[in-house]
């Protein structure tokens, strides 16, 4: 089972990968990062994407059908988020853990070279295998 560094290096082998990080969406801290950072600063990117992830993760309107949203959830109801820009894709994949799930993988892909469908599949596999601790 790969740890943080191994998972991020695996993400960088995806076609079009520019950078990858693991972020805590409660604190906004980057727990690990490889490659280039969007905007040139992983700490700033982590803080900004964590704010977006926190809003989505805590949104009751995005809960699965039949989920009343009552009571605390152990993990976000959203699996991943995709943001597109003119030249890139940003894929955020929430990581399920045995304890409170408050982390996500952020993959930054070049739009011309990246394969979004493949990236979603591989990032989901990485998130399932990731060992934190």
CSV table of C-alpha atoms in Angstrom, one decimal:
chain,number,residue,atom,x,y,z
A,1,UNK,CA,0.0,0.0,0.0
A,2,UNK,CA,1.6,3.3,-1.1
A,3,UNK,CA,2.1,6.2,1.1
A,4,UNK,CA,1.7,9.9,0.3
A,5,UNK,CA,4.9,10.4,-1.7
A,6,UNK,CA,4.5,7.2,-3.7
A,7,UNK,CA,0.9,8.1,-4.6
A,8,UNK,CA,1.8,11.6,-5.7
A,9,UNK,CA,4.7,10.3,-7.8
A,10,UNK,CA,2.3,7.7,-9.4
A,11,UNK,CA,-0.1,10.6,-10.2
A,12,UNK,CA,2.7,12.5,-12.0
A,13,UNK,CA,3.1,9.6,-14.4
A,14,UNK,CA,-0.4,10.3,-15.8
A,15,UNK,CA,-0.4,11.9,-19.3
A,16,UNK,CA,-0.4,15.7,-19.0
A,17,UNK,CA,0.3,15.8,-15.2
A,18,UNK,CA,1.7,19.2,-14.1
A,19,UNK,CA,1.5,18.7,-10.4
A,20,UNK,CA,-0.2,16.7,-7.6
A,21,UNK,CA,-0.8,17.3,-3.9
A,22,UNK,CA,-2.6,15.9,-0.9
A,23,UNK,CA,-4.5,18.5,1.0
A,24,UNK,CA,-6.3,18.6,4.3
A,25,UNK,CA,-9.6,20.5,3.5
A,26,UNK,CA,-10.2,21.5,7.1
A,27,UNK,CA,-6.9,23.2,7.8
A,28,UNK,CA,-6.0,24.1,4.2
A,29,UNK,CA,-2.5,22.6,4.7
A,30,UNK,CA,-0.7,20.7,2.0
A,31,UNK,CA,0.4,17.3,3.3
A,32,UNK,CA,2.6,16.5,0.3
A,33,UNK,CA,3.2,17.8,-3.2
A,34,UNK,CA,5.2,17.0,-6.3
A,35,UNK,CA,5.6,18.9,-9.6
A,36,UNK,CA,4.6,22.4,-10.3
A,37,UNK,CA,2.0,24.3,-8.3
A,38,UNK,CA,-0.8,26.2,-10.0
A,39,UNK,CA,0.2,29.8,-9.4
A,40,UNK,CA,3.6,28.7,-8.3
A,41,UNK,CA,2.9,28.2,-4.6
A,42,UNK,CA,1.6,24.9,-3.2
A,43,UNK,CA,0.6,26.4,0.2
A,44,UNK,CA,-1.6,29.1,-1.5
A,45,UNK,CA,-3.1,26.6,-3.9
A,46,UNK,CA,-3.8,24.2,-1.0
A,47,UNK,CA,-5.6,26.9,1.0
A,48,UNK,CA,-7.7,28.0,-1.9
A,49,UNK,CA,-8.7,24.5,-3.1
A,50,UNK,CA,-9.4,23.5,0.5
A,51,UNK,CA,-11.9,26.2,0.8
A,52,UNK,CA,-13.7,25.1,-2.4
A,53,UNK,CA,-13.5,21.4,-1.3
A,54,UNK,CA,-14.9,22.3,2.2
A,55,UNK,CA,-17.9,24.0,0.7
A,56,UNK,CA,-18.7,21.1,-1.6
A,57,UNK,CA,-18.0,18.4,1.0
A,58,UNK,CA,-20.3,20.1,3.5
A,59,UNK,CA,-23.1,20.8,1.0
A,60,UNK,CA,-26.3,19.1,1.8
A,61,UNK,CA,-27.6,19.8,-1.6
A,62,UNK,CA,-25.0,17.4,-3.1
A,63,UNK,CA,-25.9,14.5,-0.8
A,64,UNK,CA,-26.8,11.2,-2.4
A,65,UNK,CA,-30.5,10.5,-3.2
A,66,UNK,CA,-32.3,9.4,0.0
A,67,UNK,CA,-29.8,10.9,2.3
A,68,UNK,CA,-31.6,13.5,4.5
A,69,UNK,CA,-28.3,15.1,5.5
A,70,UNK,CA,-29.3,14.8,9.1
A,71,UNK,CA,-26.5,13.9,11.5
A,72,UNK,CA,-22.8,14.1,10.9
A,73,UNK,CA,-21.2,12.3,8.0
A,74,UNK,CA,-17.9,10.4,8.4
A,75,UNK,CA,-16.9,11.4,4.9
A,76,UNK,CA,-18.0,13.8,2.1
A,77,UNK,CA,-20.9,12.7,-0.1
A,78,UNK,CA,-19.0,13.9,-3.2
A,79,UNK,CA,-16.4,11.6,-4.7
A,80,UNK,CA,-14.5,14.1,-6.8
A,81,UNK,CA,-14.7,17.6,-8.4
A,82,UNK,CA,-13.4,18.8,-11.7
A,83,UNK,CA,-12.6,22.4,-12.5
A,84,UNK,CA,-11.6,23.3,-16.0
A,85,UNK,CA,-9.7,26.3,-17.3
A,86,UNK,CA,-8.7,27.3,-20.8
A,87,UNK,CA,-5.5,25.2,-20.6
A,88,UNK,CA,-5.9,22.8,-17.7
A,89,UNK,CA,-8.0,20.4,-15.6
A,90,UNK,CA,-8.0,20.4,-11.8
A,91,UNK,CA,-9.2,17.1,-10.4
A,92,UNK,CA,-9.9,16.9,-6.7
A,93,UNK,CA,-10.5,13.4,-5.3
A,94,UNK,CA,-11.7,13.0,-1.7
A,95,UNK,CA,-9.9,10.2,0.2
A,96,UNK,CA,-11.9,7.9,2.4
A,97,UNK,CA,-10.2,7.0,5.6
A,98,UNK,CA,-11.1,4.9,8.7
A,99,UNK,CA,-11.1,8.1,10.7
A,100,UNK,CA,-12.6,11.4,9.7
A,101,UNK,CA,-12.0,11.9,6.0
A,102,UNK,CA,-10.7,15.4,5.6
A,103,UNK,CA,-8.2,15.0,2.8
A,104,UNK,CA,-8.2,15.1,-1.0
A,105,UNK,CA,-5.8,14.5,-3.8
A,106,UNK,CA,-5.4,17.4,-6.2
A,107,UNK,CA,-4.2,16.6,-9.7
A,108,UNK,CA,-3.3,19.5,-12.1
A,109,UNK,CA,-3.4,18.3,-15.8
A,110,UNK,CA,-2.5,20.1,-19.0
A,111,UNK,CA,-5.7,20.2,-21.1
A,112,UNK,CA,-3.9,19.5,-24.4
A,113,UNK,CA,-2.0,16.4,-23.1
A,114,UNK,CA,-4.2,15.1,-20.2
A,115,UNK,CA,-6.9,12.4,-20.4
A,116,UNK,CA,-9.5,13.4,-17.8
A,117,UNK,CA,-11.3,10.1,-17.9
A,118,UNK,CA,-8.1,8.1,-17.3
A,119,UNK,CA,-7.1,10.6,-14.6
A,120,UNK,CA,-10.4,10.2,-12.7
A,121,UNK,CA,-10.1,6.4,-12.8
A,122,UNK,CA,-6.4,6.3,-11.7
A,123,UNK,CA,-6.9,9.0,-9.0
A,124,UNK,CA,-9.8,7.0,-7.5
A,125,UNK,CA,-7.6,3.8,-7.5
A,126,UNK,CA,-4.8,5.8,-5.8
A,127,UNK,CA,-7.2,7.2,-3.2
A,128,UNK,CA,-8.4,3.7,-2.3
A,129,UNK,CA,-4.9,2.4,-1.9
A,130,UNK,CA,-3.4,5.5,-0.1
A,131,UNK,CA,-2.0,4.8,3.4
A,132,UNK,CA,-2.0,7.9,5.7
A,133,UNK,CA,0.0,8.0,8.8
